[in-house]
Amino acid sequence: MQSKISQYTTEIEAFEPKTAEDLERFRIRFLGTKGIIKDLFDEFKSVSAEEKRVLGKVLNQFKQSAEAKFNAFKDDFTEQTNATNKEDLTLPGEGFQIGARHPLSLVRKQIVEIFKRLGFVLAEGPEIEDDWHNFSALNFPEEHPARDMQDTFFVQKPTGTESDEDTKQEAFALRTHTSSVQVRLMEARKPPFRALMPGRVYRNEAISARAHCFFHQVEGLYVDEKVSFADLKQTLYYFVQEMYGEGTKVRFRPSYFPFTEPSAEMDISCTICKGAGCPMCKQSGWVEILGCGMIDPNVLENVGIDSKKYTGFAFGMGIERITNLKYQIKDLRLFSENDVRFLKQFETEVI
Ligand code: PHE
């Protein structure tokens, strides 16, 4: 055993690796889990106690010299490899992924641009609303189903902070529509108004391909002297031509909203089959895109505007719906999953 060790020691002393591979071969041969040193230690177990005293020391020294040799060159080679990588500027870059603008942001931008051309300015309001701005000022009767726990997410006040003042205030909720921003705007300023109010809204719905617990709306408001239903029709007709292309037909169907009178829903000729009938429009040739109407005089009076002098119209549309009709997206959940493979498909469509 001793002679084997001295033979290996000469080999180790003479060893001079030229490449990282040489060094790796050395490591496997001597220091590897099935290498020479492991074998020697196994052999060492079966020698006599007397021999052990001498051999133990020799064997340990041998192991240390093999490790020292390996360590001496290890750093050289790792440094060398790094240095080569750093210096070779001709190597192709790694390339990194950049994100994409969200289709809902792109479409919101398009909607805003169109209405800006008609003189509409942007306005915003809070997502956590009180009953007055979301419902009462908008003429919702006390027992209206939209106030029901089914549709509205109520927000609990933090416990422990309740003062007498707080307990007197009514419940807070996540706004169920952007019509609440109309109220805030009309309370804060004097007519005339021509404003567009995009924002996120919340409804307590089970999440599926066709419904989500939050979505996005754009609210429009126009209040002045002598604003008529004809103004409303022409404004929305212009919007549709700009958004979906000239020749897209519109139709208004009578409807009901507590805050508009008369109220209507507007349909456009199906963007997919152009009115011929397809699954998207359920073979009818028409798809609904928004709700609208003349602002109910009660609402104007609620916010301190003289309803004898001023009239106005309002409309509200879902950005998801406008986007679906433009790009034929069949599952609403895609909008909130943030999968870049989905998001990247829309970028080229920026105006
Ligand atoms: N707020 C209504 C909704 O969410 C839409 C609407 C807005 C209708 C303005 C008429 C006027 O369904």
XYZ file of C-alpha atoms and ligand atoms in Angstrom:
363
model
C 0.000 0.000 0.000
C 2.808 2.324 0.851
C 4.494 1.770 -2.506
C 1.200 2.415 -4.324
C 0.877 5.711 -2.448
C 4.362 6.872 -3.330
C 3.737 5.976 -6.988
C 0.530 8.056 -7.004
C 2.304 10.885 -5.179
C 4.853 11.140 -8.001
C 1.993 11.163 -10.489
C 0.227 13.963 -8.614
C 3.356 16.048 -8.305
C 4.002 15.790 -12.029
C 0.398 16.594 -12.947
C -0.135 19.857 -14.819
C -3.563 20.301 -16.357
C -3.825 22.185 -19.647
C -7.595 22.465 -19.750
C -10.548 22.332 -17.411
C -11.280 18.830 -18.749
C -7.794 17.610 -17.673
C -8.470 18.863 -14.190
C -11.889 17.246 -14.083
C -10.379 13.899 -15.125
C -7.841 14.300 -12.298
C -10.599 14.997 -9.815
C -12.591 11.941 -10.815
C -9.491 9.676 -10.799
C -8.239 10.684 -7.342
C -10.987 12.488 -5.449
C -14.166 11.047 -7.008
C -16.587 8.885 -5.035
C -15.222 5.819 -6.825
C -11.679 7.234 -7.051
C -8.250 6.082 -5.849
C -8.355 7.796 -2.473
C -11.692 6.212 -1.637
C -10.225 2.791 -2.560
C -7.157 3.383 -0.426
C -9.266 4.315 2.585
C -11.310 1.137 2.084
C -8.107 -0.898 1.937
C -6.831 0.888 5.055
C -9.701 -0.559 7.097
C -8.310 -4.090 6.780
C -4.613 -3.484 7.677
C -3.212 -4.422 11.084
C -3.415 -1.984 13.955
C 0.330 -1.494 13.920
C 0.443 -0.629 10.237
C -2.497 1.719 10.731
C -0.439 3.967 12.958
C 2.131 4.594 10.213
C -0.172 4.394 7.190
C -2.871 6.642 8.638
C -0.581 9.634 8.561
C 0.784 8.851 5.105
C -2.681 8.355 3.695
C -3.987 11.642 5.112
C -1.031 13.554 3.744
C -1.579 11.960 0.361
C -5.233 12.959 0.374
C -4.364 16.531 1.309
C -1.772 16.835 -1.458
C -4.311 15.619 -4.058
C -6.865 18.147 -2.795
C -4.290 20.935 -2.734
C -3.332 20.210 -6.326
C -6.949 20.267 -7.428
C -7.709 23.496 -5.561
C -4.618 25.209 -6.931
C -5.865 24.847 -10.484
C -9.603 25.008 -9.917
C -9.755 28.792 -9.557
C -7.488 29.301 -12.561
C -9.838 27.442 -14.799
C -13.082 28.961 -13.540
C -11.584 32.429 -13.863
C -10.395 31.598 -17.322
C -13.829 30.423 -18.472
C -15.500 33.529 -17.079
C -12.911 35.785 -18.646
C -13.426 34.225 -22.066
C -17.190 34.741 -21.851
C -16.793 38.317 -20.770
C -14.421 39.210 -23.513
C -16.150 37.588 -26.452
C -18.385 40.425 -27.536
C -19.385 38.601 -30.684
C -21.428 36.036 -28.742
C -25.143 36.479 -29.404
C -27.051 38.262 -26.637
C -29.459 36.374 -24.417
C -32.477 38.391 -25.479
C -35.144 39.262 -22.937
C -38.901 39.307 -23.092
C -40.671 42.583 -22.761
C -44.294 42.750 -21.727
C -47.198 43.893 -23.841
C -49.904 46.429 -23.343
C -53.106 44.889 -22.106
C -55.874 44.654 -24.743
C -58.282 46.392 -22.355
C -55.863 49.323 -22.010
C -55.478 49.500 -25.778
C -59.224 49.531 -26.357
C -59.840 52.016 -23.531
C -57.291 54.277 -25.197
C -59.110 53.974 -28.525
C -62.472 54.770 -26.900
C -61.012 57.806 -25.131
C -59.381 59.098 -28.332
C -62.675 58.906 -30.222
C -64.660 60.822 -27.605
C -61.869 63.364 -27.140
C -62.426 64.387 -30.744
C -65.978 65.302 -29.724
C -64.761 67.446 -26.836
C -65.180 64.956 -23.980
C -62.694 65.301 -21.114
C -61.616 62.578 -18.687
C -62.868 62.262 -15.108
C -62.328 59.697 -12.348
C -63.877 58.610 -9.092
C -63.140 56.175 -6.241
C -63.713 52.412 -6.506
C -64.997 52.221 -2.925
C -68.238 54.155 -2.950
C -70.988 55.108 -0.566
C -74.636 54.286 -1.115
C -75.464 57.858 -2.147
C -73.108 58.045 -5.128
C -73.591 54.480 -6.328
C -77.376 54.230 -5.812
C -79.446 56.873 -4.033
C -78.437 59.950 -6.019
C -78.996 57.899 -9.167
C -82.654 57.455 -8.286
C -82.453 53.764 -7.288
C -85.516 53.006 -5.166
C -84.805 51.634 -1.665
C -85.904 48.125 -2.643
C -84.109 47.971 -6.015
C -82.571 44.505 -6.599
C -79.187 45.972 -7.614
C -78.676 47.004 -3.984
C -79.127 43.411 -2.972
C -76.279 41.486 -1.361
C -76.308 39.266 -4.480
C -74.879 41.924 -6.752
C -72.931 44.282 -4.561
C -69.748 43.723 -2.596
C -70.150 45.584 0.668
C -67.015 46.808 2.378
C -66.677 46.348 6.121
C -65.260 49.201 8.111
C -62.078 48.329 10.007
C -63.006 47.363 13.570
C -61.795 49.379 16.521
C -61.824 52.718 14.689
C -65.522 53.377 14.956
C -66.386 56.766 16.280
C -69.932 58.128 16.678
C -69.406 59.946 13.414
C -68.627 56.682 11.562
C -71.557 54.713 12.872
C -73.930 57.331 11.517
C -72.546 56.926 8.003
C -74.074 54.371 5.681
C -72.431 51.254 4.247
C -69.588 51.389 1.779
C -69.465 49.172 -1.283
C -67.273 48.493 -4.277
C -68.920 50.535 -7.014
C -71.127 48.439 -9.267
C -70.932 50.878 -12.182
C -69.105 54.052 -13.239
C -72.370 56.031 -13.065
C -71.242 56.952 -9.531
C -68.594 59.185 -11.118
C -71.329 61.145 -12.940
C -72.787 62.060 -9.571
C -69.420 63.140 -8.158
C -68.692 65.250 -11.208
C -72.083 66.959 -11.255
C -71.881 67.658 -7.517
C -68.445 69.192 -7.823
C -68.875 71.428 -10.853
C -71.343 73.556 -12.719
C -72.802 72.569 -16.117
C -72.096 72.296 -19.017
C -70.304 68.944 -18.737
C -68.943 66.733 -21.446
C -66.987 63.999 -19.682
C -65.793 60.442 -20.161
C -65.206 58.295 -17.088
C -63.353 55.004 -17.499
C -62.851 52.714 -14.521
C -63.093 49.339 -12.860
C -66.378 48.122 -11.405
C -67.327 45.142 -9.238
C -70.272 42.765 -9.088
C -70.755 39.708 -6.992
C -70.945 37.158 -9.805
C -69.525 33.640 -10.059
C -66.467 33.735 -12.328
C -66.993 32.003 -15.681
C -66.187 32.517 -19.370
C -69.026 35.062 -19.574
C -69.008 36.793 -16.180
C -66.424 38.082 -13.750
C -66.537 39.700 -10.336
C -64.824 42.788 -11.748
C -64.779 44.398 -15.168
C -64.266 47.795 -16.760
C -66.677 50.428 -17.943
C -66.565 53.758 -19.680
C -69.244 56.211 -18.683
C -70.156 59.211 -20.820
C -71.989 62.308 -19.649
C -73.178 65.379 -21.520
C -75.188 68.075 -19.742
C -76.050 71.459 -21.204
C -79.060 73.527 -22.229
C -81.163 71.843 -24.913
C -79.334 68.519 -25.103
C -81.649 66.065 -26.876
C -81.957 62.372 -27.604
C -80.850 63.181 -31.174
C -77.505 64.396 -29.750
C -77.165 61.120 -27.879
C -77.878 59.075 -31.011
C -75.473 61.023 -33.197
C -72.665 60.868 -30.597
C -72.959 57.104 -30.226
C -73.378 56.589 -33.972
C -70.105 58.459 -34.538
C -68.394 56.338 -31.885
C -69.493 53.087 -33.538
C -68.348 54.162 -37.024
C -64.928 55.080 -35.617
C -64.581 51.982 -33.477
C -65.927 49.251 -35.758
C -65.659 50.806 -39.192
C -67.956 52.758 -41.464
C -71.178 51.048 -42.391
C -71.646 49.377 -38.982
C -75.360 49.740 -38.259
C -76.839 50.803 -34.919
C -80.277 50.362 -33.382
C -81.773 51.580 -30.110
C -84.148 49.448 -28.045
C -86.237 50.908 -25.208
C -84.889 49.836 -21.809
C -84.934 50.841 -18.160
C -82.355 52.402 -15.845
C -83.444 54.272 -12.707
C -81.253 57.258 -13.575
C -82.276 57.828 -17.202
C -85.645 58.587 -18.789
C -86.173 57.565 -21.531
C -83.589 54.748 -21.397
C -82.276 52.622 -24.219
C -79.872 49.864 -25.048
C -77.867 50.199 -28.205
C -77.102 47.276 -30.512
C -74.707 47.243 -33.436
C -74.804 44.984 -36.474
C -72.759 41.890 -35.584
C -69.069 42.582 -36.154
C -68.410 38.948 -37.041
C -71.143 37.982 -39.523
C -72.044 41.575 -40.501
C -75.669 40.898 -39.745
C -76.079 37.542 -41.532
C -76.444 35.555 -38.275
C -73.783 33.615 -36.345
C -73.274 32.116 -32.844
C -71.824 35.426 -31.550
C -75.083 37.311 -32.225
C -77.204 34.192 -31.559
C -78.304 34.302 -35.228
C -80.001 37.679 -34.724
C -77.460 39.788 -36.652
C -77.301 42.285 -33.741
C -75.205 42.543 -30.571
C -75.836 44.795 -27.587
C -72.981 47.117 -26.670
C -74.209 49.704 -24.181
C -76.904 51.271 -22.039
C -77.858 54.932 -22.356
C -80.580 57.507 -21.938
C -81.558 61.063 -21.060
C -80.596 61.880 -17.481
C -83.640 61.644 -15.240
C -84.605 65.114 -13.901
C -84.597 63.602 -10.373
C -80.876 62.916 -10.712
C -80.164 66.485 -11.824
C -82.151 67.827 -8.863
C -80.325 65.425 -6.485
C -77.024 67.050 -7.395
C -78.397 70.590 -7.363
C -78.764 71.200 -11.104
C -81.869 72.994 -12.358
C -83.652 70.360 -14.452
C -85.871 73.006 -16.081
C -82.823 74.701 -17.550
C -80.521 71.768 -18.208
C -80.934 68.412 -19.873
C -78.336 65.762 -20.577
C -77.575 62.292 -21.729
C -75.439 59.504 -20.291
C -74.186 56.181 -21.545
C -72.183 53.325 -20.077
C -70.353 50.553 -21.890
C -68.275 47.576 -20.794
C -64.733 47.709 -22.153
C -64.504 43.900 -22.089
C -67.556 43.666 -24.332
C -66.252 46.278 -26.781
C -62.937 44.375 -26.877
C -64.589 40.973 -27.352
C -66.516 42.246 -30.344
C -63.378 43.711 -31.866
C -61.112 40.711 -31.316
C -63.580 37.843 -30.828
C -62.335 36.852 -27.393
C -64.590 34.120 -26.082
C -63.446 33.788 -22.459
C -63.476 36.777 -20.101
C -61.039 35.080 -17.729
C -58.219 35.567 -20.252
C -58.232 39.277 -19.408
C -57.132 38.716 -15.825
C -54.735 35.797 -16.245
C -51.863 37.920 -17.577
C -50.551 35.255 -19.928
C -48.123 37.111 -22.216
C -48.937 34.757 -25.090
C -52.485 36.148 -24.971
C -51.500 39.744 -24.255
C -48.934 39.939 -27.072
C -51.486 39.285 -29.781
C -52.917 42.792 -29.623
C -49.885 45.014 -29.594
C -49.750 45.521 -33.354
C -53.241 46.951 -33.290
C -52.252 50.190 -31.490
C -53.471 53.320 -33.223
N -74.685 52.134 -15.375
C -75.365 51.295 -16.317
C -74.889 49.857 -16.144
O -73.903 49.622 -15.497
C -75.122 51.741 -17.741
C -75.686 53.088 -18.051
C -74.924 54.227 -17.906
C -76.983 53.243 -18.531
C -75.419 55.486 -18.197
C -77.493 54.470 -18.850
C -76.732 55.580 -18.688
O -75.486 48.938 -16.624
